[in-house]
Tab-separated table of C-alpha atoms in Angstrom:
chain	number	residue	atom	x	y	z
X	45	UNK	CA	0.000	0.000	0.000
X	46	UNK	CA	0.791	3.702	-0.314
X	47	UNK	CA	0.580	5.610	2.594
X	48	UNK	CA	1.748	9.588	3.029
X	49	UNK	CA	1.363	11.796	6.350
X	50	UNK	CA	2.123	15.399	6.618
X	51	UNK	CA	1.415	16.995	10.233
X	52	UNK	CA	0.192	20.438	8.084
X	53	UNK	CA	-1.895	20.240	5.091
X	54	UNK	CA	-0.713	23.585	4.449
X	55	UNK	CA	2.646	22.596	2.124
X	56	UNK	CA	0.474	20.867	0.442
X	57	UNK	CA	-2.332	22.723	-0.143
X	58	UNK	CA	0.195	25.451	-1.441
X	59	UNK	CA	1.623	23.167	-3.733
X	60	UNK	CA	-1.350	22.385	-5.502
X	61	UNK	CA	-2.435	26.398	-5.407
X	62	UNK	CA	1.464	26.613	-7.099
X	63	UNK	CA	0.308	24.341	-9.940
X	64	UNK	CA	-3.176	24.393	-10.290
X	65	UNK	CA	-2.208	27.480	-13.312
X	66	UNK	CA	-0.644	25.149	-15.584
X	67	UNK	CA	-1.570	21.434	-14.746
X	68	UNK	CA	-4.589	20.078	-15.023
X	69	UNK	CA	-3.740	16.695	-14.756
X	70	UNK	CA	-0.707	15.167	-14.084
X	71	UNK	CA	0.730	11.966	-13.242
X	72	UNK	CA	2.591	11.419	-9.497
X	73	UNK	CA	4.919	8.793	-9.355
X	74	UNK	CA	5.336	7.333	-5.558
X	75	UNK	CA	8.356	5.195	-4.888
X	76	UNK	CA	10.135	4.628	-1.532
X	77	UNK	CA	12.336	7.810	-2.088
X	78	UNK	CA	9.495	10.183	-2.343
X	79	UNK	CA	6.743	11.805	-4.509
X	80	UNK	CA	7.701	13.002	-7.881
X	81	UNK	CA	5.453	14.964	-10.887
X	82	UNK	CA	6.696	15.718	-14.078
X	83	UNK	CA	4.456	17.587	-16.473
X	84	UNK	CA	4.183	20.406	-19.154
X	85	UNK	CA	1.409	22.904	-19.283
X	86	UNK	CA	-1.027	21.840	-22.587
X	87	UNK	CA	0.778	24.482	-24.633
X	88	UNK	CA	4.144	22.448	-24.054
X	89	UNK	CA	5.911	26.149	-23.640
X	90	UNK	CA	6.374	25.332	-19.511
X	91	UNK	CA	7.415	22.077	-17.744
X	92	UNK	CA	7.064	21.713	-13.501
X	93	UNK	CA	8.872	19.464	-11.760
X	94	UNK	CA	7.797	18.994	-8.025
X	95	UNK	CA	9.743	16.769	-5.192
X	96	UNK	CA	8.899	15.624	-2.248
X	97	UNK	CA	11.414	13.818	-0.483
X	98	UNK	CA	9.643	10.659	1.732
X	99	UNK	CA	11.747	11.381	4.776
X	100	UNK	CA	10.100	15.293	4.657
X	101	UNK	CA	6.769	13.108	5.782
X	102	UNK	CA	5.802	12.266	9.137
X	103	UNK	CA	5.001	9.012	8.070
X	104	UNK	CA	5.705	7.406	4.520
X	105	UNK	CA	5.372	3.911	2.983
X	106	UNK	CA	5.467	2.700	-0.096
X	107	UNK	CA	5.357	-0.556	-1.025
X	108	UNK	CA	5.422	-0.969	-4.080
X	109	UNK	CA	6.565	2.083	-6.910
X	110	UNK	CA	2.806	3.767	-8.285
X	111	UNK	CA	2.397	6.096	-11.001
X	112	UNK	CA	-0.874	7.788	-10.124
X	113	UNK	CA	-2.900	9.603	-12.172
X	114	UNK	CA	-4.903	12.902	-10.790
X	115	UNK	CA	-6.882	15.176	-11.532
X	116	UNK	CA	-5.425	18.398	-10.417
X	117	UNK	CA	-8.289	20.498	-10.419
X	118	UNK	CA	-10.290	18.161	-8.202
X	119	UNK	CA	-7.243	17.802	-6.161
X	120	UNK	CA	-6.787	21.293	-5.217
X	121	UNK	CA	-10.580	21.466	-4.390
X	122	UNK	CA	-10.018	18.382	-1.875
X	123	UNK	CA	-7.027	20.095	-0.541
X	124	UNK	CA	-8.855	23.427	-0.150
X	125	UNK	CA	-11.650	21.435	2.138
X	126	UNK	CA	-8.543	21.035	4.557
X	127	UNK	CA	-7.876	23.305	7.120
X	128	UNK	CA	-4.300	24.272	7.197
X	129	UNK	CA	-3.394	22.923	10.680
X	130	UNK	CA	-5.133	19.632	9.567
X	131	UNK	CA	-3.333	16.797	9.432
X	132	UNK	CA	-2.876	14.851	5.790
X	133	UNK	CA	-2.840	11.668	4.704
X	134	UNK	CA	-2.154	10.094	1.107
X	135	UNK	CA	-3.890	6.749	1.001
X	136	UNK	CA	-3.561	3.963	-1.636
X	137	UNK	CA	-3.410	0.753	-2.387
X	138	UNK	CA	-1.802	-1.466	-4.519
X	139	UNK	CA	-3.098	-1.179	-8.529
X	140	UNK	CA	-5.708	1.702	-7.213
X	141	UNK	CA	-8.164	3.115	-8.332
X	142	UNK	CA	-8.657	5.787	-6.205
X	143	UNK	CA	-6.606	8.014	-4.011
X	144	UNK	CA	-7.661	8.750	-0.294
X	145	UNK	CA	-7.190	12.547	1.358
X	146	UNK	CA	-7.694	11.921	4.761
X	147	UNK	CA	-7.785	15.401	7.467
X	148	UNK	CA	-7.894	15.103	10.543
X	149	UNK	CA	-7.933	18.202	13.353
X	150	UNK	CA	-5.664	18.766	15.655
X	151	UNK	CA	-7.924	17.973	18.453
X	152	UNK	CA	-8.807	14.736	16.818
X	153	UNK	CA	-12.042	15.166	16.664
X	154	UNK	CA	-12.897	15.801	13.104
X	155	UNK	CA	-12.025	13.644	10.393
X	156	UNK	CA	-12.630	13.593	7.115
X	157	UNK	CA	-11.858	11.471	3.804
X	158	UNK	CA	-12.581	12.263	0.325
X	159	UNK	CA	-11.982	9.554	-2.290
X	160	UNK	CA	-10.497	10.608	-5.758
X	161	UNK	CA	-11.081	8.697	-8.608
X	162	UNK	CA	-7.369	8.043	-10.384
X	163	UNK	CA	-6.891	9.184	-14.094
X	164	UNK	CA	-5.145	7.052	-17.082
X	165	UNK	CA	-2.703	8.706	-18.688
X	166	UNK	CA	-0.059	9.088	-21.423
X	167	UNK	CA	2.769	9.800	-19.997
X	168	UNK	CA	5.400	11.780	-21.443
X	169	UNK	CA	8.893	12.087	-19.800
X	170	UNK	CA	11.623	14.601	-20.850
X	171	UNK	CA	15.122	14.064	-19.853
X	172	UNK	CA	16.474	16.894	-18.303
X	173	UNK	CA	20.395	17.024	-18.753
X	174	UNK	CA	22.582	18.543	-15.295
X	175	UNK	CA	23.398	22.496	-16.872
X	176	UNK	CA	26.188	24.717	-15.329
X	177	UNK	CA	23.683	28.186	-15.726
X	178	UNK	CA	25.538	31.415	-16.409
X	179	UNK	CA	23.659	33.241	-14.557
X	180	UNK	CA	21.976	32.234	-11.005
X	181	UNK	CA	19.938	34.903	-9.109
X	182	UNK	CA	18.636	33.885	-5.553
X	183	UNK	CA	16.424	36.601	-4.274
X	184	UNK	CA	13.363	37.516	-2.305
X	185	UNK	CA	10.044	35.592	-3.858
X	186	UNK	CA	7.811	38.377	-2.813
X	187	UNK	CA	9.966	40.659	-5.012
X	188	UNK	CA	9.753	38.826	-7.923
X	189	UNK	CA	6.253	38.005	-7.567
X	190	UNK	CA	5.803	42.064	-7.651
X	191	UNK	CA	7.844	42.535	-10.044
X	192	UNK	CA	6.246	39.803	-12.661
X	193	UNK	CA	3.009	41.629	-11.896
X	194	UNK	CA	3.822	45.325	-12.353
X	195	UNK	CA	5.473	44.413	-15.832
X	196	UNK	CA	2.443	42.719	-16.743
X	197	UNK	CA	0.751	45.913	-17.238
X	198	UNK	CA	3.024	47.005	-20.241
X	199	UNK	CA	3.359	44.023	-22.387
X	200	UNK	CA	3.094	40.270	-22.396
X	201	UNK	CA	6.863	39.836	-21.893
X	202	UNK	CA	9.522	40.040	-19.492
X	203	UNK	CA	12.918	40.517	-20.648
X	204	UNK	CA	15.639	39.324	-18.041
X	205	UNK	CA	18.954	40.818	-18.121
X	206	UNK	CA	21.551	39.807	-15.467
X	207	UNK	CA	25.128	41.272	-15.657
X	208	UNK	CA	27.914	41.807	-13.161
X	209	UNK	CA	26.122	45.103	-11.980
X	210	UNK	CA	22.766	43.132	-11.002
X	211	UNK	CA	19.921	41.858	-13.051
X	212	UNK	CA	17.465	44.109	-14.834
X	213	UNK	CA	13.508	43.081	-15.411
X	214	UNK	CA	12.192	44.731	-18.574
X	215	UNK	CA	8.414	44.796	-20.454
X	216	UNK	CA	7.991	47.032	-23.173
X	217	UNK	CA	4.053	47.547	-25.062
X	218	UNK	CA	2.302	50.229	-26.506
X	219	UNK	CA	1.775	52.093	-23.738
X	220	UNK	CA	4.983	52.290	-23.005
X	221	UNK	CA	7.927	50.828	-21.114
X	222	UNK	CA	9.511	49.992	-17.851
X	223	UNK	CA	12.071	48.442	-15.899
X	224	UNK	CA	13.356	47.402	-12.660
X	225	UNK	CA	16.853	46.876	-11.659
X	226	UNK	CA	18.128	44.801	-8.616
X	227	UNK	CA	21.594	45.268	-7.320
X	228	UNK	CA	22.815	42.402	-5.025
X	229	UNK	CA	22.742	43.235	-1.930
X	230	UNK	CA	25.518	44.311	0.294
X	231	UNK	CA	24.422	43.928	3.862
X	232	UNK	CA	21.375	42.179	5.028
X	233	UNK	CA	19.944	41.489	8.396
X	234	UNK	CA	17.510	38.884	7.096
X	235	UNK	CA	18.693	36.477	4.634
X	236	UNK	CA	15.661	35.826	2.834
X	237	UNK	CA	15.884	38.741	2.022
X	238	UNK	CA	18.812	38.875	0.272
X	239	UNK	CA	19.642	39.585	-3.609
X	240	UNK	CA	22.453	37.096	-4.544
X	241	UNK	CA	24.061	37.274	-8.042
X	242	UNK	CA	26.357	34.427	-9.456
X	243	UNK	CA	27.540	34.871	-12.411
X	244	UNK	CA	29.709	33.767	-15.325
X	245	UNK	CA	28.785	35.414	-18.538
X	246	UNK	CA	26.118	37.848	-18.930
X	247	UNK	CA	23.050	36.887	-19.851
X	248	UNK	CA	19.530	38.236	-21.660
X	249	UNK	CA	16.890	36.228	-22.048
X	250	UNK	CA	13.168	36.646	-22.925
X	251	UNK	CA	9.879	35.132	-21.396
X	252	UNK	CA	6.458	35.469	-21.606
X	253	UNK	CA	4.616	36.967	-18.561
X	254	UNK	CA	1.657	34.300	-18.374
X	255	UNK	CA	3.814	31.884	-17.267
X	256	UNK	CA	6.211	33.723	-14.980
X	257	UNK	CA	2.585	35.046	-13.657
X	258	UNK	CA	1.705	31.278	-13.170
X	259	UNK	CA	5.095	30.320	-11.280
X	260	UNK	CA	4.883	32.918	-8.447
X	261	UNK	CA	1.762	31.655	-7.218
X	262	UNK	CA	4.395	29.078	-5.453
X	263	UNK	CA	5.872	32.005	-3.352
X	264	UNK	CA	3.935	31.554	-0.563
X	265	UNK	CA	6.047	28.175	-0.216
X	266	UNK	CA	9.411	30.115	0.206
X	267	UNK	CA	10.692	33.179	0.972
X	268	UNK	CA	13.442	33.232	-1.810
X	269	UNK	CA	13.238	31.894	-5.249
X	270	UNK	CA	16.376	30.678	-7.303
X	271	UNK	CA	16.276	31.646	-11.070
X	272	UNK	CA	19.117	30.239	-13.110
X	273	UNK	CA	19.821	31.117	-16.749
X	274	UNK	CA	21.856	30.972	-19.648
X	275	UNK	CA	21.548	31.825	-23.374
X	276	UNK	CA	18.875	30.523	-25.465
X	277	UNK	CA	18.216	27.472	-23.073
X	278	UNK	CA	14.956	27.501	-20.534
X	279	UNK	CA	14.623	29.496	-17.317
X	280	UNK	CA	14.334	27.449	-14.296
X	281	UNK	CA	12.675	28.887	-11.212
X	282	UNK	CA	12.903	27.505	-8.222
X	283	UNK	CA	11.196	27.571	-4.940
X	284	UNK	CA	12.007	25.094	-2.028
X	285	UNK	CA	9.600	23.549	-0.223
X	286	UNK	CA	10.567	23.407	3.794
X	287	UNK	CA	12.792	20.549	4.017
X	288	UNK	CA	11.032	18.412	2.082
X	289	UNK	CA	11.586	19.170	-1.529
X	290	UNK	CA	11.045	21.698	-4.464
X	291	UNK	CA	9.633	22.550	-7.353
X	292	UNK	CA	10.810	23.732	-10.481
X	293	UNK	CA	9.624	25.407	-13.319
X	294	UNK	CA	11.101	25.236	-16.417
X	295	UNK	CA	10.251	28.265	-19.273
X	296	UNK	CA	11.170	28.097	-22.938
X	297	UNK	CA	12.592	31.595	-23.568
X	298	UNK	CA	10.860	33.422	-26.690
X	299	UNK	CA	13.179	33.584	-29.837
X	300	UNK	CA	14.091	36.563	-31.688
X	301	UNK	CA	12.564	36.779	-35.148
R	255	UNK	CA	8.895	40.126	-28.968
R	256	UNK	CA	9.476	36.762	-30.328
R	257	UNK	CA	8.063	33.793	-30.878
R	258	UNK	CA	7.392	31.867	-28.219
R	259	UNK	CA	9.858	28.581	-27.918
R	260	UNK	CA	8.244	25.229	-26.861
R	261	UNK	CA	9.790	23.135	-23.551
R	262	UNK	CA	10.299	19.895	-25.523
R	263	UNK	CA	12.393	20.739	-28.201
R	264	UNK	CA	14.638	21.669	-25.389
R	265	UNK	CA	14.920	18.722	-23.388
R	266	UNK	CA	14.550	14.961	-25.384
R	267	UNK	CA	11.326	13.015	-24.416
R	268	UNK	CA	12.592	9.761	-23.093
């Protein structure tokens, strides 16, 4: 059987609000190591790739590696019946059918289950080779989040340009232009707070705001997000999830013309 | 601003 317990329901209930944008379905494969999901939005232009590590779970076992079909949509309206200090479990058995979310209260004395009915699918897996980025920015997720959303309002791309001197956040329409420029930061008190900047060789890349819109709804999972870049290959943004995993999301840049 | 690129002509479908 197939059994996952999380003490908060709230990780996971923001994972599912963090994908819910692009995925409607998508397959989760359970082994003994964890909980993985691979999938691309239907337009094939994004890909997320979500971990959760089984020791991050108060209780985890797996007998026997599933690949388990859901419905995201009816997932995140499960998870949103939870109350965040509810207690989770994952339920399954072997060659299901159906998935079990069970929450229980912290006083114990509410419980509730809601059965899932498990989807077939085609699966599609892309192979996604180890890249040395030329460009890494670690930085507050609130920021970007702002920043994705007051660019929005002047054109349906974001053009990110990260240099020695910081990285620069540009949208240009017919209304006109704008852009934001981060320095790293010298001094913090807090570091989640922090702007970091690593990088090799400048880089500028393009990306459409839709999706980078789509991404920050993980942000209330972390307090920084990790965006790595280098030319003409895809954006991956990053957000950890406590200590028991992340999720990525990989963005095809736009191509000149 | 571009055309947009797609994820899997990126990274090979296995």
């Amino acid at each position: 059987m197939f059994e996952a317990r999380l003490a908060q329901s709230a990780i996971l209930k923001k994972v599912l609000e963090a994908v819910k944008d692009l995925l409607s379905e998508a397959t989760f494969e359970c082994s003994d190591s964890g909980i993985m999901v691979q999938a691309m939005d239907n337009a094939h232009v994004s890909l997320v790739s979500l971990n959760l590590r089984s020791d991050g779970f108060d209780k985890f076992r797996c007998d026997r590696n599933l690949s388990m079909g859901m419905n995201i949509t009816t997932m995140t309206k499960i998870l949103r019946c939870a109350s965040s200090e509810d207690t989770v479990t994952l339920r399954a058995w072997d060659n299901p059918d159906n998935i079990i979310f069970i929450f229980e209260s912290p006083s114990k004395e509410k419980l509730a289950e809601y059965e899932m009915k498990l989807i077939n699918m085609d699966q599609e897996h892309l192979g996604i080779p180890e890249t040395m980025y030329s460009c890494v920015v670690k930085m507050p997720s609130a920021e970007f989040a702002r920043i994705c959303k007051d660019l929005s309002q002047f054109g349906e791309a974001i053009t990110i340009a990260c240099s020695k001197e910081g990285v620069k956040f540009s949208a240009a329409g017919d209304y006109g232009n704008a852009n934001i420029k981060l320095a790293q930061t010298a001094e913090v008190d807090k570091e989640e707070e922090a702007v970091c900047i690593d990088m090799q060789e400048p880089v500028k890349l393009t990306f459409a705001c839709r999706y980078l819109n789509s991404f920050v709804k993980a942000t209330p999972l972390c307090a920084q997000v990790k965006l790595s870049m280098s030319a003409d290959v895809p954006l991956v943004c990053e957000y950890s999830i406590g200590e028991i995993g992340h999720i990525r999301y990989y963005l095809a840049p736009k191509i000149d013309d | 601003t571009g055309t947009q690129g797609r994820i899997d002509s990126f990274f090979k479908i296995l």
